[in-house]
Coordinates of C-alpha atoms in Angstrom, one line a residue:
M1 CA 124.0 93.9 100.7
P2 CA 121.4 96.7 99.4
V3 CA 119.1 97.8 102.2
T4 CA 115.6 97.4 100.3
F5 CA 112.4 99.3 101.7
N6 CA 108.6 97.2 101.4
I7 CA 107.0 100.7 101.3
H8 CA 103.4 98.9 100.3
K9 CA 103.7 97.4 103.8
K10 CA 104.0 100.9 106.2
A11 CA 102.2 102.7 103.9
S12 CA 98.8 101.8 106.1
M13 CA 100.7 103.2 108.6
L14 CA 101.8 106.1 107.7
M15 CA 98.1 107.0 106.4
W16 CA 96.8 106.0 110.1
M17 CA 99.0 108.3 111.9
L18 CA 97.8 111.0 109.9
F19 CA 94.4 110.5 110.1
M20 CA 95.4 110.2 113.8
L21 CA 96.4 113.9 113.7
M22 CA 94.2 115.2 110.6
A23 CA 90.6 113.6 112.3
P24 CA 91.1 116.0 116.1
L25 CA 91.9 119.0 113.8
S26 CA 89.0 118.5 112.4
I27 CA 86.4 117.9 114.9
Y28 CA 87.6 121.1 116.8
M29 CA 87.5 123.3 112.5
L30 CA 83.7 122.3 113.1
L31 CA 83.2 123.1 116.7
S32 CA 84.6 126.1 116.9
T33 CA 82.7 127.0 112.6
K34 CA 86.6 128.8 112.0
T35 CA 88.3 129.5 109.2
T36 CA 92.3 129.7 109.0
L37 CA 94.4 130.8 105.7
I38 CA 98.1 131.0 105.5
E39 CA 99.2 133.1 103.2
W40 CA 102.3 133.6 101.5
V41 CA 103.8 136.2 98.6
L42 CA 105.6 134.1 95.9
F43 CA 106.1 136.6 93.1
N44 CA 103.9 139.9 91.2
I45 CA 102.8 139.7 87.8
S46 CA 102.9 144.1 87.2
S47 CA 101.8 145.4 91.1
T48 CA 99.3 141.4 91.3
P49 CA 100.8 139.7 94.2
T50 CA 100.2 135.4 93.1
M51 CA 100.1 133.3 96.5
M52 CA 100.7 131.2 98.3
T53 CA 97.2 130.1 100.2
V54 CA 96.3 128.0 102.7
I55 CA 92.5 127.1 103.6
I56 CA 91.9 125.4 106.8
D57 CA 88.7 125.7 107.1
P58 CA 86.0 122.7 108.6
V59 CA 85.1 121.4 105.5
G60 CA 88.5 120.9 104.2
T61 CA 89.9 119.3 107.7
L62 CA 86.9 116.6 107.3
F63 CA 87.3 115.4 104.0
S64 CA 90.8 115.5 104.3
S65 CA 90.7 113.0 107.4
T66 CA 88.2 110.7 105.2
V67 CA 90.5 110.8 102.6
L68 CA 92.5 110.2 104.4
L69 CA 90.1 106.9 106.8
I70 CA 89.9 105.9 103.2
S71 CA 93.8 105.4 101.3
A72 CA 95.6 103.9 104.5
N73 CA 92.2 101.2 104.2
V74 CA 92.8 101.0 101.0
L75 CA 96.3 100.6 100.9
Q76 CA 96.5 98.2 103.5
F77 CA 94.2 95.3 101.5
S78 CA 96.4 96.1 98.1
T79 CA 98.6 94.3 100.4
V80 CA 96.6 91.4 99.8
Y81 CA 95.1 92.3 96.9
M82 CA 98.9 92.9 94.1
S83 CA 100.4 91.0 97.1
H84 CA 101.7 88.9 93.2
D85 CA 102.9 92.5 91.3
K86 CA 106.8 92.3 91.0
F87 CA 106.3 96.7 92.0
I88 CA 103.9 96.8 94.7
D89 CA 106.0 99.4 96.2
R90 CA 105.7 101.4 92.5
F91 CA 102.0 101.3 93.1
T92 CA 101.8 101.9 96.3
V93 CA 104.3 105.4 95.6
L94 CA 101.4 106.2 93.8
V95 CA 98.7 105.6 95.5
L96 CA 100.6 108.4 97.7
L97 CA 101.2 110.7 95.6
F98 CA 97.2 111.0 94.3
V99 CA 95.8 110.7 98.3
L100 CA 98.5 114.1 98.1
S101 CA 97.4 115.6 94.8
M102 CA 94.6 115.2 96.7
N103 CA 95.1 117.3 99.5
M104 CA 96.8 119.7 97.5
L105 CA 93.3 120.6 96.0
I106 CA 92.3 120.6 99.3
F107 CA 93.8 123.0 100.8
F108 CA 94.4 125.0 98.7
P109 CA 91.8 128.3 97.6
H110 CA 94.1 129.3 95.7
L111 CA 93.3 129.0 91.7
I112 CA 97.0 129.0 90.5
I113 CA 98.4 126.5 93.0
L114 CA 94.8 125.1 92.9
L115 CA 96.2 123.2 90.1
L116 CA 99.0 121.5 91.4
G117 CA 96.3 119.0 93.0
W118 CA 94.2 119.6 89.9
D119 CA 96.7 118.3 87.1
G120 CA 98.4 115.8 89.7
L121 CA 95.4 114.3 90.6
G122 CA 94.0 114.2 86.2
L123 CA 98.1 112.5 85.7
V124 CA 98.6 110.2 88.3
S125 CA 94.9 108.7 87.8
F126 CA 96.3 107.9 84.4
I127 CA 98.9 106.0 84.8
L128 CA 97.4 104.4 87.9
V129 CA 94.6 103.4 84.7
I130 CA 96.8 102.1 82.6
Y131 CA 98.6 100.0 85.4
Y132 CA 97.9 96.4 83.8
Q133 CA 100.0 97.3 80.8
N134 CA 96.9 96.1 78.0
P135 CA 95.7 97.9 75.1
K136 CA 91.7 98.4 77.2
S137 CA 94.0 99.2 79.9
L138 CA 95.2 102.0 77.3
G139 CA 92.5 102.8 75.8
A140 CA 90.5 103.4 78.9
G141 CA 93.5 106.1 80.2
M142 CA 93.0 107.9 76.9
I143 CA 89.7 108.1 77.2
T144 CA 90.1 109.5 81.4
A145 CA 93.1 111.7 80.2
L146 CA 91.5 113.0 77.5
T147 CA 88.4 114.6 78.7
N148 CA 89.7 115.5 81.8
R149 CA 92.4 118.1 79.4
I150 CA 89.3 119.3 79.4
G151 CA 88.6 120.5 82.3
D152 CA 91.7 121.3 83.5
V153 CA 92.0 123.4 79.9
M154 CA 88.3 124.8 81.2
L155 CA 90.2 125.7 84.4
L156 CA 93.1 127.2 82.8
L157 CA 90.9 129.7 81.1
S158 CA 89.2 130.4 84.1
I159 CA 92.2 132.2 85.5
A160 CA 92.4 133.8 82.1
W161 CA 89.7 135.4 83.0
T162 CA 90.3 136.0 86.7
L163 CA 93.0 138.2 85.8
N164 CA 90.9 141.2 85.7
Q165 CA 90.0 141.0 89.4
G166 CA 94.0 141.3 91.1
Q167 CA 94.2 137.6 93.2
W168 CA 93.1 134.0 92.0
N169 CA 91.7 133.4 96.1
I170 CA 87.9 131.5 96.2
V171 CA 87.2 133.2 99.2
H172 CA 87.7 136.8 97.9
M173 CA 86.0 136.5 95.0
W174 CA 83.7 138.6 93.2
E175 CA 80.4 139.6 90.4
T176 CA 82.3 140.8 87.3
S177 CA 81.3 141.9 83.5
S178 CA 83.3 137.5 83.2
L179 CA 81.0 136.4 85.3
T180 CA 79.4 134.6 82.6
W181 CA 82.0 132.7 81.5
Q182 CA 84.0 132.3 84.7
T183 CA 81.5 130.4 85.8
A184 CA 80.5 128.5 82.5
A185 CA 84.9 127.1 82.6
I186 CA 84.7 126.7 87.0
L187 CA 81.1 124.4 85.8
L188 CA 82.7 122.6 82.8
A189 CA 85.7 122.2 84.7
A190 CA 84.0 120.1 87.2
M191 CA 82.0 118.4 85.0
T192 CA 84.6 116.9 83.1
K193 CA 86.2 115.1 86.4
S194 CA 82.9 114.4 88.4
A195 CA 82.3 112.7 85.0
Q196 CA 78.8 114.5 84.1
M197 CA 77.1 114.4 80.8
P198 CA 77.5 114.1 78.4
F199 CA 81.2 113.4 79.7
S200 CA 80.4 110.7 82.0
S201 CA 81.7 107.9 79.5
W202 CA 85.1 107.3 80.6
L203 CA 84.1 106.4 84.3
P204 CA 83.6 103.5 83.8
A205 CA 86.1 103.1 81.7
A206 CA 89.1 103.7 84.3
M207 CA 87.5 100.0 85.8
A208 CA 90.8 99.4 84.6
A209 CA 93.2 100.0 87.1
P210 CA 93.4 97.5 89.9
T211 CA 90.4 97.2 92.6
P212 CA 92.7 98.9 95.4
V213 CA 92.6 102.0 92.7
S214 CA 89.2 102.4 92.5
A215 CA 87.5 101.4 96.2
L216 CA 89.8 105.5 95.9
V217 CA 89.6 107.5 92.9
H218 CA 85.8 105.5 92.9
S219 CA 85.1 106.8 96.2
S220 CA 86.4 110.1 97.7
T221 CA 89.6 111.7 95.8
L222 CA 89.3 112.1 91.5
V223 CA 85.5 111.5 91.5
T224 CA 84.6 114.1 94.4
A225 CA 86.7 116.8 93.1
G226 CA 84.8 118.8 90.7
V227 CA 81.2 118.7 93.2
F228 CA 84.9 119.1 96.0
L229 CA 85.3 122.3 94.1
L230 CA 81.7 123.5 93.1
I231 CA 81.0 123.8 97.0
R232 CA 84.3 126.0 97.8
F233 CA 83.3 128.5 94.6
Y234 CA 79.0 128.2 94.8
P235 CA 78.8 131.5 97.2
F236 CA 80.3 133.3 94.2
L237 CA 78.3 131.0 90.8
S238 CA 74.7 131.3 92.1
S239 CA 75.2 134.8 91.7
T240 CA 75.1 133.8 87.4
T241 CA 71.1 133.3 87.0
W242 CA 71.6 130.2 85.0
F243 CA 74.4 128.5 87.3
N244 CA 71.7 126.9 89.9
Q245 CA 69.3 125.4 86.7
L246 CA 71.8 124.0 84.3
L247 CA 73.6 122.1 86.9
L248 CA 70.2 119.8 87.8
L249 CA 69.4 119.2 84.4
V250 CA 72.5 117.6 84.6
A251 CA 72.5 116.2 87.2
V252 CA 69.4 114.5 87.1
S253 CA 70.1 113.4 83.4
T254 CA 73.3 111.8 85.0
T255 CA 72.3 110.4 87.4
T256 CA 68.9 108.9 85.7
M257 CA 71.5 107.1 82.7
A258 CA 74.0 106.1 85.3
G259 CA 70.9 103.6 87.3
L260 CA 68.4 102.7 84.6
S261 CA 73.4 101.4 83.3
A262 CA 73.6 99.7 86.5
M263 CA 70.2 97.6 85.5
T264 CA 71.6 94.8 83.0
E265 CA 75.6 95.2 83.6
C266 CA 77.3 91.9 84.3
D267 CA 80.5 93.5 85.7
M268 CA 80.9 93.2 88.8
K269 CA 82.8 97.2 89.0
K270 CA 80.9 98.5 86.0
I271 CA 78.1 98.2 88.3
I272 CA 79.7 100.2 90.9
A273 CA 81.2 102.8 89.1
L274 CA 77.9 102.9 87.3
S275 CA 76.4 103.7 91.1
T276 CA 78.9 105.9 91.8
L277 CA 77.8 108.2 88.7
S278 CA 74.7 108.1 89.8
Q279 CA 75.6 109.1 93.7
L280 CA 78.0 112.5 91.7
G281 CA 74.7 113.7 89.7
M282 CA 72.4 113.8 93.1
M283 CA 75.2 115.5 95.1
M284 CA 74.9 117.8 91.6
A285 CA 71.3 117.3 91.9
A286 CA 70.9 118.6 95.8
M287 CA 73.6 121.6 95.1
G288 CA 71.3 122.9 92.2
L289 CA 68.9 122.6 94.6
G290 CA 70.9 124.8 96.8
M291 CA 71.6 123.0 99.9
V292 CA 75.6 122.6 99.7
N293 CA 75.3 121.7 103.3
L294 CA 73.7 118.6 102.3
A295 CA 76.2 117.6 98.5
Y296 CA 78.7 118.2 101.3
F297 CA 77.2 115.8 104.0
H298 CA 76.5 113.3 100.8
M299 CA 79.5 113.2 99.5
I300 CA 80.8 112.4 103.1
T301 CA 78.6 109.2 104.0
H302 CA 78.9 108.0 99.8
A303 CA 82.8 108.2 100.4
L304 CA 82.7 105.4 103.2
F305 CA 80.3 103.6 101.8
K306 CA 81.8 103.4 98.7
A307 CA 85.1 102.8 99.3
L308 CA 83.7 99.7 101.8
L309 CA 81.6 98.1 98.4
F310 CA 84.9 98.7 96.8
I311 CA 86.7 96.3 98.8
C312 CA 83.7 93.5 99.1
A313 CA 84.2 93.6 95.6
G314 CA 87.4 93.4 95.8
T315 CA 88.1 91.0 98.6
L316 CA 85.3 88.3 95.5
I317 CA 87.2 89.6 93.0
H318 CA 90.6 88.4 93.8
S319 CA 89.0 85.0 95.5
H320 CA 87.4 83.8 92.3
T321 CA 90.9 84.3 89.9
H322 CA 90.3 88.1 88.6
S323 CA 87.2 87.6 87.1
Q324 CA 84.9 90.8 87.7
D325 CA 81.9 88.9 85.8
L326 CA 78.6 88.9 89.0
R327 CA 77.6 85.2 86.3
W328 CA 80.2 83.6 88.1
M329 CA 79.6 84.0 91.4
G330 CA 77.7 83.8 93.8
N331 CA 75.6 81.6 97.2
I332 CA 79.3 83.2 99.0
T333 CA 77.3 83.2 102.5
A334 CA 78.8 79.4 104.0
Q335 CA 82.4 80.7 103.0
M336 CA 82.4 84.3 103.4
P337 CA 80.8 85.8 106.2
T338 CA 82.1 89.0 106.8
T339 CA 82.2 90.1 103.6
T340 CA 78.7 88.2 103.2
S341 CA 78.0 91.4 106.6
C342 CA 80.4 94.1 105.2
F343 CA 78.3 93.9 101.7
I344 CA 74.7 93.7 102.5
L345 CA 75.6 96.5 104.8
A346 CA 77.4 98.6 102.2
N347 CA 75.0 98.3 99.8
M348 CA 72.5 99.3 102.6
A349 CA 74.2 102.8 103.3
L350 CA 73.2 103.0 99.0
C351 CA 70.2 102.7 99.2
G352 CA 69.8 104.3 102.3
A353 CA 68.8 102.3 105.3
P354 CA 66.7 104.1 107.9
F355 CA 69.8 103.9 110.4
M356 CA 73.0 104.1 107.8
S357 CA 75.1 106.5 106.8
G358 CA 73.6 107.4 103.3
F359 CA 70.4 107.6 104.8
Y360 CA 71.1 110.5 106.9
S361 CA 72.7 112.1 103.7
K362 CA 70.2 111.1 100.3
D363 CA 66.8 111.0 102.1
M364 CA 67.3 115.2 104.0
I365 CA 68.2 115.7 100.0
V366 CA 65.0 113.9 98.6
E367 CA 62.8 114.9 101.4
T368 CA 64.3 118.9 100.9
S369 CA 63.5 118.4 97.2
I370 CA 59.6 117.1 98.1
F371 CA 58.6 120.4 100.3
Y372 CA 60.8 123.0 99.0
L373 CA 58.9 124.3 95.9
N374 CA 60.6 122.8 92.8
N375 CA 60.3 122.3 89.1
F376 CA 57.7 118.9 89.7
V377 CA 59.4 116.9 86.0
M378 CA 63.1 117.1 88.8
L379 CA 61.1 115.9 91.4
I380 CA 59.9 112.6 90.0
I381 CA 63.2 111.9 87.8
I382 CA 64.9 112.4 91.7
L383 CA 62.4 109.7 93.2
F384 CA 62.2 108.0 90.2
T385 CA 66.2 107.3 91.2
V386 CA 65.9 106.7 94.3
T387 CA 64.6 103.3 93.1
L388 CA 66.5 103.0 90.2
T389 CA 69.2 102.7 93.0
S390 CA 67.6 99.9 94.9
F391 CA 66.6 98.0 91.8
Y392 CA 70.3 97.2 90.6
T393 CA 71.3 96.9 94.9
M394 CA 68.9 94.2 95.0
R395 CA 70.1 92.6 91.8
F396 CA 73.3 92.8 92.5
S397 CA 73.4 91.3 96.2
L398 CA 71.2 88.2 94.6
A399 CA 73.8 87.7 92.5
T400 CA 76.6 87.7 94.3
I401 CA 75.3 86.9 97.6
W402 CA 71.8 84.8 97.1
G403 CA 72.1 83.4 94.4
P404 CA 73.3 79.7 93.4
S405 CA 77.5 78.9 93.2
N406 CA 78.3 79.0 89.4
C407 CA 82.3 79.2 89.8
G408 CA 84.1 76.2 89.0
P409 CA 84.9 73.0 91.8
F410 CA 88.1 74.5 92.6
I411 CA 87.5 77.9 93.4
H412 CA 89.3 78.4 97.3
L413 CA 87.3 82.0 99.0
E414 CA 88.6 82.9 102.1
E415 CA 89.5 85.9 104.3
S416 CA 92.7 87.1 105.8
L417 CA 92.9 89.1 108.1
P418 CA 94.3 92.4 105.9
L419 CA 91.4 91.5 103.7
I420 CA 89.0 91.9 106.4
T421 CA 90.7 94.7 109.3
P422 CA 89.3 97.3 106.8
M423 CA 86.5 96.4 106.3
L424 CA 85.5 95.6 109.4
A425 CA 86.5 99.5 110.0
L426 CA 84.5 101.2 106.7
S427 CA 81.8 99.1 108.1
S428 CA 81.3 100.1 111.6
M429 CA 82.0 104.0 110.0
S430 CA 79.0 103.5 107.8
I431 CA 77.1 102.9 110.1
V432 CA 78.4 105.7 113.1
S433 CA 78.8 108.5 110.6
G434 CA 76.0 109.8 109.0
S435 CA 74.1 110.3 113.0
A436 CA 77.7 111.3 114.3
L437 CA 78.2 114.3 111.2
I438 CA 74.2 115.4 111.8
W439 CA 74.7 115.6 115.1
V440 CA 78.4 117.6 114.5
M441 CA 77.4 119.9 111.5
P442 CA 77.4 123.2 111.4
M443 CA 73.4 122.8 108.9
N444 CA 71.4 125.4 109.6
Q445 CA 68.9 123.2 108.4
E446 CA 65.0 124.6 108.2
P447 CA 62.5 123.0 110.1
M448 CA 60.5 120.8 107.8
T449 CA 56.7 120.6 107.9
M450 CA 55.8 117.6 105.0
T451 CA 52.7 114.8 105.3
M452 CA 53.2 111.9 106.3
T453 CA 52.9 110.5 102.5
M454 CA 55.4 112.9 101.5
K455 CA 57.4 111.8 104.2
N456 CA 57.8 108.2 103.3
M457 CA 58.0 109.0 100.9
P458 CA 61.9 108.2 99.6
M459 CA 60.9 104.8 102.7
I460 CA 58.0 103.8 99.8
M461 CA 60.2 104.7 96.4
M462 CA 63.1 102.8 98.0
M463 CA 61.6 99.8 99.1
L464 CA 59.3 99.2 95.7
G465 CA 62.2 98.9 93.9
L466 CA 63.7 95.9 96.4
L467 CA 60.5 94.1 95.3
V468 CA 60.7 95.1 91.0
A469 CA 64.0 93.7 91.6
W470 CA 63.3 90.9 94.0
Y471 CA 60.0 89.8 92.0
M472 CA 62.0 90.2 88.4
N473 CA 65.3 88.4 89.1
T474 CA 63.7 85.1 91.2
Q475 CA 60.7 84.8 90.3
Q476 CA 60.6 82.4 86.8
M477 CA 58.5 84.4 84.8
K478 CA 57.4 83.9 81.4
N479 CA 58.6 86.3 79.9
A480 CA 62.6 88.0 79.8
P481 CA 61.9 92.0 81.4
V482 CA 61.0 94.5 79.6
M483 CA 65.4 96.2 79.4
M484 CA 65.7 92.4 77.6
Q485 CA 62.7 91.8 75.4
T486 CA 64.0 94.5 73.3
P487 CA 66.9 94.1 71.1
M488 CA 67.5 98.0 71.3
M489 CA 67.1 99.0 74.7
H490 CA 69.1 96.0 75.8
H491 CA 72.0 96.9 73.5
A492 CA 71.1 101.8 74.5
S493 CA 71.8 100.1 78.5
C494 CA 75.2 98.2 77.9
L495 CA 76.2 101.8 76.4
M496 CA 76.0 103.5 79.0
W497 CA 72.7 105.2 76.5
F498 CA 74.6 106.1 73.2
L499 CA 76.8 108.3 75.6
V500 CA 80.5 106.3 74.6
P501 CA 79.8 106.2 71.2
L502 CA 78.4 110.2 70.6
S503 CA 79.9 111.5 74.1
S504 CA 84.8 109.8 73.0
Q505 CA 83.8 106.7 70.1
F506 CA 81.8 109.8 67.4
T507 CA 84.4 112.3 68.1
M508 CA 87.6 110.4 67.3
K509 CA 86.6 108.7 63.9
M510 CA 87.1 112.3 62.0
P511 CA 89.9 113.0 63.5
M512 CA 91.3 109.3 63.3
L513 CA 90.1 109.2 59.1
I514 CA 91.6 111.7 58.0
S515 CA 95.7 111.0 60.1
H516 CA 95.2 107.3 58.1
N517 CA 94.5 109.7 55.1
Y518 CA 97.5 111.9 55.6
L519 CA 99.5 108.6 56.3
K520 CA 98.8 106.9 53.3
S521 CA 98.7 109.9 51.1
L522 CA 101.3 111.2 51.8
D523 CA 103.9 109.9 55.2
Q524 CA 103.7 105.7 52.9
S525 CA 103.8 107.6 49.0
W526 CA 104.3 111.0 48.9
L527 CA 107.6 111.0 51.3
E528 CA 109.3 108.1 50.8
L529 CA 109.0 108.8 46.4
V530 CA 110.3 112.5 46.9
G531 CA 112.3 112.5 50.1
G532 CA 115.8 110.6 51.3
Q533 CA 114.5 106.6 50.9
G534 CA 113.2 106.8 47.6
M535 CA 116.0 109.7 46.8
A536 CA 118.3 106.8 47.8
K537 CA 116.8 104.0 45.8
S538 CA 116.6 106.3 42.6
S539 CA 120.3 106.6 43.2
F540 CA 121.0 103.0 43.3
S541 CA 119.6 102.2 40.3
A542 CA 120.9 105.4 38.6
S543 CA 124.4 104.0 39.4
N544 CA 123.3 100.2 38.6
S545 CA 122.6 101.3 35.0
M546 CA 125.7 103.2 35.0
M547 CA 128.1 99.9 35.7
D548 CA 126.2 98.3 33.2
M549 CA 126.5 100.5 30.7
F550 CA 130.6 99.8 31.5
N551 CA 132.1 97.5 32.0
T552 CA 133.2 96.3 36.1
K553 CA 136.8 97.2 36.7
P554 CA 137.6 99.5 40.0
V555 CA 138.6 101.8 37.7
N556 CA 134.9 102.9 37.0
Y557 CA 134.1 102.1 40.8
L558 CA 136.7 105.4 41.7
M559 CA 135.6 107.1 38.5
M560 CA 131.7 107.1 39.7
S561 CA 133.0 107.7 43.0
S562 CA 134.1 111.0 42.4
I563 CA 131.7 112.4 39.7
L564 CA 129.7 111.8 43.0
M565 CA 131.7 113.5 45.8
V566 CA 132.1 116.5 43.0
L567 CA 128.2 116.7 42.3
A568 CA 128.0 116.8 45.8
L569 CA 130.3 119.8 46.1
T570 CA 128.9 121.3 43.3
L571 CA 125.8 121.1 45.1
L572 CA 126.4 122.1 48.5

């Protein structure tokens, strides 16, 4: 009798075991602030050694333990969400490969070896996005894969430009004549992976993947890979004069566009994806302002509460017969109390409510940008995006938690133990992680002397967004909101301010037209006429006409075949 291995039942336990091993190591590395490099020389290219390098430092170990913690909870959640799937073991293996690729990216600081993790993330993400085999998933997977390939090519180019340094270690890079090109290539690679403008359109499209994948991909793995790469490279990249200004401009544009689009979106998973895009823009903006430690800190806290938000959303989607539309949900408080509580906690952390994990990182980024002398326009936009975040979070909560129920009468809402356990684990981390990390992480934050208005500005903007959202979504106003009144604005908001048609569809239209004309004029016309099919047709008609000319006797058939054979031999 063949033995069946239920990988999906064991995978979560494996991740928990790896987390238990990694967590003490990350705490020790944080407290000791040591960095260990392990190198093996694989081969030499004309006296240039290509080495297998492993880096064990506080930044990598802490991020790795966060990835393992989230993946353990997500895999436990997937045992319920994907329980009706026949190929759940294959799905689990793909998720484990995803986690492996991310850890390779974290622990390999060598540019050539780093490609293993970088390309692994791109390949496995494509397979997971097209997991539900339908046209929508395939289209989303193609956009995801092709956009990420731009970043892969840029990374390959940066490897070529780094050749004259004699080594490819991220830690030991220095300024050369090709510094500008290297910086541009690495920045573009990070922008494609982290979905910064104009490469943002693939992130909401990748929501075609199963919700457990979204919880892992859009919290701590694929989208944060670009941010993590920039954090690793930052000392080298910041020596370029234009790097910080360009990064800040791109990041602020991304976070504003994502916040405005999330205000009118009705797909639950797309709202959370646009929220991820907005927070990635906040991390990049922090790096553009020179606050690398704060960007890293926000990346860790954001991963925890965003994974919780996706798991809560996945529980709602699972209960509502896999419908993702906000307008079908509502009034889940009575039947799903644990999900409601965790959902509110995750939303509070996302908005930056006091003493939640998001407060310590997000509030500090905004306060620091106010304190230091920066571009006033950029500062106003950063504060405006804080308002946008609280606006769409309140709208989201009103539709799902406090609004009236719009679902059918036969939908049964329930919370099983494999759903509650990951939610409670990530909820506790969403509350505790911010205050714990701010005590443990070695950050050289200068004391900031600020007025009371400047200090409270992030809180004021957050409260303003919540109140406006509450008023617009609860009061029976005579007129619809401004975004809804103007069809063009509403259409633009739903299309990510025309970024989707401009960045992906616009670039594909001309090649598609050329290939279609090529198919019609060559493949289906001239090549058929003069190719094998046309020759067969003409020889068939010629033989038929010759048969008509002579009497149909067996001798004629033999004559025809012998003449054709002689002709064929002559041609050969």
